Coordinates of C-alpha atoms and ligand atoms in Angstrom, one line a residue:
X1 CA 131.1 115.2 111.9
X2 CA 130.1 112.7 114.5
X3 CA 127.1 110.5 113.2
X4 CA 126.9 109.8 117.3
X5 CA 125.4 113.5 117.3
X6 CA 122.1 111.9 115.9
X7 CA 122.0 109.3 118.2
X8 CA 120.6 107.0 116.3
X9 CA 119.7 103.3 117.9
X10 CA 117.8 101.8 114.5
X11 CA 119.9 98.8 113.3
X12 CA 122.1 99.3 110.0
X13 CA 121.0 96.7 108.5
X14 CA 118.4 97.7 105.9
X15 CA 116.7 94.3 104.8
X16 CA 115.5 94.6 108.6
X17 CA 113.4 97.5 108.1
X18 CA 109.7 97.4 109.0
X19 CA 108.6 99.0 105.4
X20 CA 111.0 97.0 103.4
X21 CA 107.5 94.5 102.5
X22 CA 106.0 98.1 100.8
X23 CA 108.6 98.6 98.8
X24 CA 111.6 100.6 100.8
X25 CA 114.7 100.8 99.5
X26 CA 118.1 102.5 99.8
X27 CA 117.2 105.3 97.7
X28 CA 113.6 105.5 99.6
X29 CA 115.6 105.6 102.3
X30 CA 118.3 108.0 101.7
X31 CA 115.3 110.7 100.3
X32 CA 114.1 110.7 103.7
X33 CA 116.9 110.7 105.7
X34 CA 117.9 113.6 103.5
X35 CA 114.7 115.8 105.4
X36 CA 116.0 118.1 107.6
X37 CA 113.7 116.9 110.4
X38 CA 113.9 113.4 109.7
X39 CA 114.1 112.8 113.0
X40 CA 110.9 114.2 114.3
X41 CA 109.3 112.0 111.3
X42 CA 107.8 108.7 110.0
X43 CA 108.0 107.1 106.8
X44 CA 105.2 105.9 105.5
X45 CA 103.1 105.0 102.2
X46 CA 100.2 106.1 100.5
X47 CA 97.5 103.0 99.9
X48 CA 94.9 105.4 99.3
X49 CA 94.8 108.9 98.1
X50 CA 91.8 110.9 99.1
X51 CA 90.3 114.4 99.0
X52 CA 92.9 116.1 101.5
X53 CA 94.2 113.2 103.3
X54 CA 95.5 109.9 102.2
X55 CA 95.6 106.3 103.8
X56 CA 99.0 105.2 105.0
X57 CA 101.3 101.9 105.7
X58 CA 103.8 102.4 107.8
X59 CA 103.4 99.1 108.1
X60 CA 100.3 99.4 110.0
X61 CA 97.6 101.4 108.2
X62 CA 96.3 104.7 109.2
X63 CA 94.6 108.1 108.1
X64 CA 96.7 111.1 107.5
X65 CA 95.7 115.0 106.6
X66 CA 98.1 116.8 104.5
X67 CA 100.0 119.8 106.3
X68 CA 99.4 123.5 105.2
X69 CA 102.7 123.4 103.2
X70 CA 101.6 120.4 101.3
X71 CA 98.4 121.5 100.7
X72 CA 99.2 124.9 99.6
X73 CA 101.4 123.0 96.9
X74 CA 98.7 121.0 95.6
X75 CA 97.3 124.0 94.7
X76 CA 99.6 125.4 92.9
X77 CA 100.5 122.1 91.4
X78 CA 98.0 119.1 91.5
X79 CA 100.7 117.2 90.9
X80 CA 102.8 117.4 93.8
X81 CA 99.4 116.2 95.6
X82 CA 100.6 113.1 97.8
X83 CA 99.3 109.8 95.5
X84 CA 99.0 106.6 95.5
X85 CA 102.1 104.8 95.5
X86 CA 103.7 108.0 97.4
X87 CA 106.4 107.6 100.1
X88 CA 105.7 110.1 102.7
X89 CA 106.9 112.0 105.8
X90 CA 104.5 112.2 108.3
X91 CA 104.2 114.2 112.0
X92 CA 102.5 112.8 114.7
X93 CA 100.3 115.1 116.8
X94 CA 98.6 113.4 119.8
X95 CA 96.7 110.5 117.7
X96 CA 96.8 112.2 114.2
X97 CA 99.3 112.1 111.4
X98 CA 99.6 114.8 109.2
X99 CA 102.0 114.8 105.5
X100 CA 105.0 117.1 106.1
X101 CA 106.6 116.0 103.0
X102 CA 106.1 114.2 99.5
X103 CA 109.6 111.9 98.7
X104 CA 110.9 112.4 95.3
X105 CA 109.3 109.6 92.9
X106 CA 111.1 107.9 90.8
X107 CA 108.8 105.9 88.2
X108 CA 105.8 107.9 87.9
X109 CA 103.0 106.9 85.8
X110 CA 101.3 110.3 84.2
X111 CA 98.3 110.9 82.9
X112 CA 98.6 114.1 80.5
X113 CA 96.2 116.9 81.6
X114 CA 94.2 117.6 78.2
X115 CA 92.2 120.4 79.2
X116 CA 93.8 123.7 78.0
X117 CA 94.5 125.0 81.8
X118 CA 94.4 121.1 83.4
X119 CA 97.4 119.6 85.3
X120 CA 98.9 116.4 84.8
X121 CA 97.6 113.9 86.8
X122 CA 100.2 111.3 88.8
X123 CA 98.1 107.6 88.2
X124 CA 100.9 106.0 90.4
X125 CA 104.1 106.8 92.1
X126 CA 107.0 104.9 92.7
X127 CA 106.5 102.1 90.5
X128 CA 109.1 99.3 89.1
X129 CA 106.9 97.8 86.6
X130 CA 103.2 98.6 84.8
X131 CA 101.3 95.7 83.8
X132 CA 99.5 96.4 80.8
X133 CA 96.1 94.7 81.0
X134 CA 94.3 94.0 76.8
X135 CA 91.3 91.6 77.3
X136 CA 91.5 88.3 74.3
X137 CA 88.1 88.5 72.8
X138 CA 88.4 92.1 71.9
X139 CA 90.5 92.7 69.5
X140 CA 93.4 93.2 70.9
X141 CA 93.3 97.3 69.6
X142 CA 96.9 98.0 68.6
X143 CA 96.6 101.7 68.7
X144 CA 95.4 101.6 72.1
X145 CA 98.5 99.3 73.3
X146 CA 100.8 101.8 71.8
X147 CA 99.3 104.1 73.6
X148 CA 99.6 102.3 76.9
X149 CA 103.3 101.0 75.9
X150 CA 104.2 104.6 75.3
X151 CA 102.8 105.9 78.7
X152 CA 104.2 102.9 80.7
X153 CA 107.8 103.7 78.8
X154 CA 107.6 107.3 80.3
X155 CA 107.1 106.4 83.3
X156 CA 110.6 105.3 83.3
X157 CA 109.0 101.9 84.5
X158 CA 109.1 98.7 82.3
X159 CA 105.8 97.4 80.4
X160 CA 104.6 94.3 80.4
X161 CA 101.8 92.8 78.8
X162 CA 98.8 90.5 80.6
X163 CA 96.2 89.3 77.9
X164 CA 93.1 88.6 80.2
X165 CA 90.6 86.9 79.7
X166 CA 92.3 84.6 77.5
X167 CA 90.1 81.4 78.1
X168 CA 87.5 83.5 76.0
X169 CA 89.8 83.5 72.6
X170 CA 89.6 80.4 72.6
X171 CA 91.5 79.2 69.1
X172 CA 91.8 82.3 68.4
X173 CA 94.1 82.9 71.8
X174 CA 97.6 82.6 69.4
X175 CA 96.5 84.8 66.8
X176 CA 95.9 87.4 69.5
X177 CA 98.5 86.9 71.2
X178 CA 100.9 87.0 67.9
X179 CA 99.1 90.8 67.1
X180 CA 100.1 91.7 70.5
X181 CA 103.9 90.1 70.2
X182 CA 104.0 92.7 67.1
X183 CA 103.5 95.9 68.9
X184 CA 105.2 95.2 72.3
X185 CA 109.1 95.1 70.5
X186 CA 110.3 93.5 73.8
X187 CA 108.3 93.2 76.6
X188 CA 106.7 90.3 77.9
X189 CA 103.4 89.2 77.1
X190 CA 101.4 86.7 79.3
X191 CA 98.3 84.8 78.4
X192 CA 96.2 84.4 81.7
X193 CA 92.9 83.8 82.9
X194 CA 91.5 85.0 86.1
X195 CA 88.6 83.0 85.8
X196 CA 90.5 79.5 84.9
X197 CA 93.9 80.5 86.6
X198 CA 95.6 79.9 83.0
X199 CA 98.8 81.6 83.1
X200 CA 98.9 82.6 86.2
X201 CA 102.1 80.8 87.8
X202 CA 104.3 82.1 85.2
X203 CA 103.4 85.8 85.9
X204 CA 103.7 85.3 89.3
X205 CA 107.2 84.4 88.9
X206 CA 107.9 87.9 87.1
X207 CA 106.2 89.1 90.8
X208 CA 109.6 89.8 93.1
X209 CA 109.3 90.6 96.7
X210 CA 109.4 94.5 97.5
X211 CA 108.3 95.5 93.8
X212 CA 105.3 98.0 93.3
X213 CA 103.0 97.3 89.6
X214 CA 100.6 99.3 88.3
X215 CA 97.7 97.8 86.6
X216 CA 96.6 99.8 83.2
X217 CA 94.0 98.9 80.8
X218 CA 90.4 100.2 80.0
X219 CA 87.3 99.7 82.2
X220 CA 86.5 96.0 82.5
X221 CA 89.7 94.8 81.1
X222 CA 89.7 92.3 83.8
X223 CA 92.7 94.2 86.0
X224 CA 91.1 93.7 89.7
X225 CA 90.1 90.1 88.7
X226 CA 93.2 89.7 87.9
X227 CA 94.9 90.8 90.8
X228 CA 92.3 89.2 93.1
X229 CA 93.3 85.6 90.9
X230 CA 97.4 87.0 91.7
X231 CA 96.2 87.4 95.3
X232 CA 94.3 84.1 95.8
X233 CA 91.6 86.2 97.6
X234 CA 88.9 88.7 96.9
X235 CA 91.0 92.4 97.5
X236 CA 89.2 94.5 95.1
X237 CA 85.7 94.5 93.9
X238 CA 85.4 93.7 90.1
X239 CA 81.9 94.2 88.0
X240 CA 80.2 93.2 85.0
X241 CA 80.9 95.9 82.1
X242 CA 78.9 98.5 81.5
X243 CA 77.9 98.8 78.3
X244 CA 76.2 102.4 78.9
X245 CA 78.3 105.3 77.0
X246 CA 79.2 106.9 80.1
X247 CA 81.3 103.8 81.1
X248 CA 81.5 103.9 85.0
X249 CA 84.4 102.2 86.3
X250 CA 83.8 99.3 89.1
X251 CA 87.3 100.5 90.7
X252 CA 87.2 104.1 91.7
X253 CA 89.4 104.5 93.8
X254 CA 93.5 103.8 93.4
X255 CA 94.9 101.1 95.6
X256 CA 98.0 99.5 97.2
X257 CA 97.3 95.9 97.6
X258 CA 100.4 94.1 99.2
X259 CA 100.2 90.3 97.0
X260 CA 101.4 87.5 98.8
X261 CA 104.7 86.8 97.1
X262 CA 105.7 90.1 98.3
X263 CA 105.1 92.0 95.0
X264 CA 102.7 95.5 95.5
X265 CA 100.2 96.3 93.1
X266 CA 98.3 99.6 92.3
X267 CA 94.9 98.8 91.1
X268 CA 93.6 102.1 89.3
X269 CA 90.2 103.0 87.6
X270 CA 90.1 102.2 84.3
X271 CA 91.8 104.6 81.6
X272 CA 89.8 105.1 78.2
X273 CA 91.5 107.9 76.5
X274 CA 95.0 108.3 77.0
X275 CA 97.0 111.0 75.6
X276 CA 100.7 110.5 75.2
X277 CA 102.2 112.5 78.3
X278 CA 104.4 115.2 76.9
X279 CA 108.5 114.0 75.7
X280 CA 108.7 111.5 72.8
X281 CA 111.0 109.2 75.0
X282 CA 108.3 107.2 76.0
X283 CA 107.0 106.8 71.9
X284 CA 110.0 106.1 70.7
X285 CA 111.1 103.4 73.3
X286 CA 107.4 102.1 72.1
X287 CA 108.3 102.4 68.0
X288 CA 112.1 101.1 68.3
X289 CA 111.7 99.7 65.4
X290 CA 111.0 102.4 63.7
X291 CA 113.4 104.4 65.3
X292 CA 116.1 102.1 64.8
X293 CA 115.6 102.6 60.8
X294 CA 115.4 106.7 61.0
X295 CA 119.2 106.4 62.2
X296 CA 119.5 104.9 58.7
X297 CA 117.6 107.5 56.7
X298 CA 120.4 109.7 54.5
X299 CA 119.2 113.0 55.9
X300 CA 119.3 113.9 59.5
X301 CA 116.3 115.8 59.5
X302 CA 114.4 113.5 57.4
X303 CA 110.6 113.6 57.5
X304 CA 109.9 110.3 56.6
X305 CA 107.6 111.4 54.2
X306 CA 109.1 111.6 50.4
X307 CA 112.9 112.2 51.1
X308 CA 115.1 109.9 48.8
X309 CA 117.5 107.8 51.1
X310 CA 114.9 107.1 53.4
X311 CA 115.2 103.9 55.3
X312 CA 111.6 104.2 57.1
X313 CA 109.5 104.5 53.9
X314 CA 112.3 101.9 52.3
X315 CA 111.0 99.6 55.2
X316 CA 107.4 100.2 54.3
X317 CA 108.1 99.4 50.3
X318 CA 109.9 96.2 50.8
X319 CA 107.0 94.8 53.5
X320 CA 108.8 95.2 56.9
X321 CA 107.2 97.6 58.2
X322 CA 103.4 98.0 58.8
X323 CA 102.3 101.4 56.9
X324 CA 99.8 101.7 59.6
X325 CA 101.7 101.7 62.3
X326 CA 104.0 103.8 60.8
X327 CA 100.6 106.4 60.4
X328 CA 100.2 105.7 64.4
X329 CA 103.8 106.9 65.2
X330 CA 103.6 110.0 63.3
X331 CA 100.5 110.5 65.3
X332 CA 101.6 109.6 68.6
X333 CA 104.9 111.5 68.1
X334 CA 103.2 114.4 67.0
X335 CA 100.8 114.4 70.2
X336 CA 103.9 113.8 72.5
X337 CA 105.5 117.1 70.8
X338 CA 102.4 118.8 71.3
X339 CA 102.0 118.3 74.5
X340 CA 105.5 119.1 75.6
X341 CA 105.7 122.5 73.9
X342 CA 102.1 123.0 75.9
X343 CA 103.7 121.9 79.2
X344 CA 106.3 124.7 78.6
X345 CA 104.1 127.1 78.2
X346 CA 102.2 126.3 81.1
X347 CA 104.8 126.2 83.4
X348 CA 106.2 129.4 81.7
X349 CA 102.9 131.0 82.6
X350 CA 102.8 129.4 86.1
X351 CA 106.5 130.5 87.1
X352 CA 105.5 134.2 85.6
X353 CA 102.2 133.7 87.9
X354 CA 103.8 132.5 90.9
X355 CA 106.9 135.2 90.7
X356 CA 104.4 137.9 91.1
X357 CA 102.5 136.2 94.1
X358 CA 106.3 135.9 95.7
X359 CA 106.8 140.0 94.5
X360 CA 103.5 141.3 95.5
X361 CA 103.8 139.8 98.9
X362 CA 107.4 141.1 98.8
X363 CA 106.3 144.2 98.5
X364 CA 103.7 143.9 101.0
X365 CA 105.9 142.8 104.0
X366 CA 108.3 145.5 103.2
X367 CA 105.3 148.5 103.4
X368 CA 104.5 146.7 106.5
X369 CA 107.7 146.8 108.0
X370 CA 108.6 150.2 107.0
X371 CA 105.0 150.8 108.9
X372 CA 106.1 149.5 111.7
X373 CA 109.4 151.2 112.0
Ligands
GTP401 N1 85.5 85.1 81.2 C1 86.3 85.9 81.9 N2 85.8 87.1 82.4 C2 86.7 87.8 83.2 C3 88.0 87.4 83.4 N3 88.6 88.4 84.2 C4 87.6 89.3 84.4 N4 86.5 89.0 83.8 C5 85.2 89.7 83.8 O1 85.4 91.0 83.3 C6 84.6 92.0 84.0 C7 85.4 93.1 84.4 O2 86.4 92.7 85.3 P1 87.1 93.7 86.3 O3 88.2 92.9 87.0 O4 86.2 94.4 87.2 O5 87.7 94.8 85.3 P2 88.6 96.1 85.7 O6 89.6 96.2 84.6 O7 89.1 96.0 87.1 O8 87.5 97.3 85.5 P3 87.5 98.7 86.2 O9 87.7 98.5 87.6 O10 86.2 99.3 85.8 O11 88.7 99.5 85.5 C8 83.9 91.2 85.1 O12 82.6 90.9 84.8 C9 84.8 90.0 85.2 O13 84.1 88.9 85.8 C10 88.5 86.2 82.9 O14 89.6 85.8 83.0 N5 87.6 85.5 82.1
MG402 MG1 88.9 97.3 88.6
ZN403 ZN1 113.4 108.9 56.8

């Protein structure tokens, strides 16, 4: 059990470590050690996810083609498709790199697949935080926050509010910002202004070295001008919105973009209809008020509906609770539930699919070798 076997020269000390500004960690670390052929590989991260291939840091950047194995799994799977955000094992082969391996994520940000036979669709990988992004002279829309707050909270990744564009709210900024306060139950909310650098310094501060954000919001939301405020510089290209029903997005492709306090973000397209991705974790860690009072309800399985002894629609009587949002969470929870039975289906039907591929071909090599006998 000698670790001399591997021969290893790389210093111990982990801080040292040439990725450590993109985000690598211990746990990074250990999921690639972990790879059989470690040793023939590099670590690297995905910047820029592409049709096939993806851009890489590792620190410097470079192109990289995904290997047959990979590929082949992205088929069967678009969600095991290396993505932005991805930590990656790649194999050099004269002056190309090719993906041998996806790392396990932790913090994924999900987009449900709503089509009947779509797959989910992995926004981000490996993120520590998801910066929600509500522009100050519209609205803000408090079903739509939800909605974000909910999808951030299943990521396993904690929310955080940015209200952009605040210099545009003008007087109105603290009423906004008091709306927002209502429906985030706990996570921050910052007032900024990309164009007049309002707010800026104290959401830096939230910024630590090493730690990869996402930015959510709708099209024109103000999340690139935002980060290129963060960033002190122009890194992404941001647009006027389009007020044409189609609603291109100015950012169309996902990005890493290293800041300069040491803090990565993900820019991504905007997002204009969000479903809740499948598991009600991520609703109720977005309704804990509301989920705090159904431990109070007198039946377990109460409905919230008509029961007697029930603390929810007590709440709504006496004033403390919004009857509209309570209307939102039935919806939301509903659409989580829904769309977690439909997952199991689909992979039910997937596993049934792919275990007769695996049979079929067993079958096949065994006529072959009894052939060749
Ligand atoms: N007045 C004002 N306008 C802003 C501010 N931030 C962004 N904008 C404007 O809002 C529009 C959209 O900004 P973007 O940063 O491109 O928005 P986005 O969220 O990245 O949009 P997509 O890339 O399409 O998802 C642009 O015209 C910006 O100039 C701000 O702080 N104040
Ligand atoms: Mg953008
Ligand atoms: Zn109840």
């Amino acid at each position: 059990m000698s670790h001399h076997e591997h021969g290893s020269t790389l210093p111990e000390n982990r801080t040292l470590h040439p990725l450590a500004p993109l985000g690598w960690n211990t746990r990074t670390a250990e999921a690639f050690d972990a790879l059989a052929d470690a040793h023939e590989l590099r670590p690297a991260r995905v910047t820029e996810a592409r049709r096939g291939s993806v851009g890489v840091a590792m620190p410097e950047a470079a192109t990289a083609d995904l290997s047959p194995r990979v590929r082949k799994a992205a088929e069967t799977d678009r969600s095991t498709s290396p993505t932005s955000g991805d930590w990656v094992a790649l194999r050099r082969s004269g002056d190309s790199w090719t993906v041998e391996a996806v790392l396990e994520r932790s913090g994924t940000l999900v987009r449900q697949g709503v089509a009947k036979d779509s797959h989910d669709q992995v926004l981000a990988a490996n993120i520590d935080g998801v910066l929600i992004c509500e522009a100050a002279d519209q609205g803000p829309n408090v079903g739509r926050l939800e909605r974000f707050l909910s999808l951030a909270w299943a990521s396993g990744a904690a929310p955080v509010v940015a209200v952009t564009k605040s210099e545009l709210a003008g007087e109105r900024l603290p009423e906004v910002i008091e709306l927002v306060e209502a429906v985030t139950m706990g996570p921050d909310v910052y007032a900024v202004s990309a164009h007049t650098g309002d707010g800026l310094a104290e959401l830096t501060e939230r910024l630590l070295p090493g730690r990869t954000w996402v930015l959510l919001g709708t099209s024109g939301a103000g999340k690139s001008s935002l980060l290129n405020a963060l960033a002190g510089h122009e890194v992404m290209d941001t647009g006027a919105i389009r007020h044409d029903r189609r609603g291109r997005h100015t950012t169309t492709h996902r990005r890493l973009v290293p800041m300069p306090g040491g803090s990565l973000f993900l820019d991504i397209p905007g997002v204009r209809r969000i479903d809740v991705p499948g598991g009600e974790e991520g609703v109720d860690r977005t309704f804990s008020d509301i989920n705090a009072l159904v431990d109070l309800c007198r039946f377990r399985d109460c409905s919230h509906r008509n029961e007697p002894g029930c603390a929810v629609n007590r709440a709504v009587d006496e004033g403390e609770l919004d009857a509209s949002r309570l209307e939102r969470w039935f919806r939301l929870r509903r659409e989580a539930e829904w769309n977690r039975t439909r997952n199991d289906v689909r992979l039910r039907t997937e596993r049934k699919r792919e275990w007769k591929k695996l049979t079929r071909q067993g079958r096949e090599s065994a006529r072959h070798k009894r052939g060749g006998l």
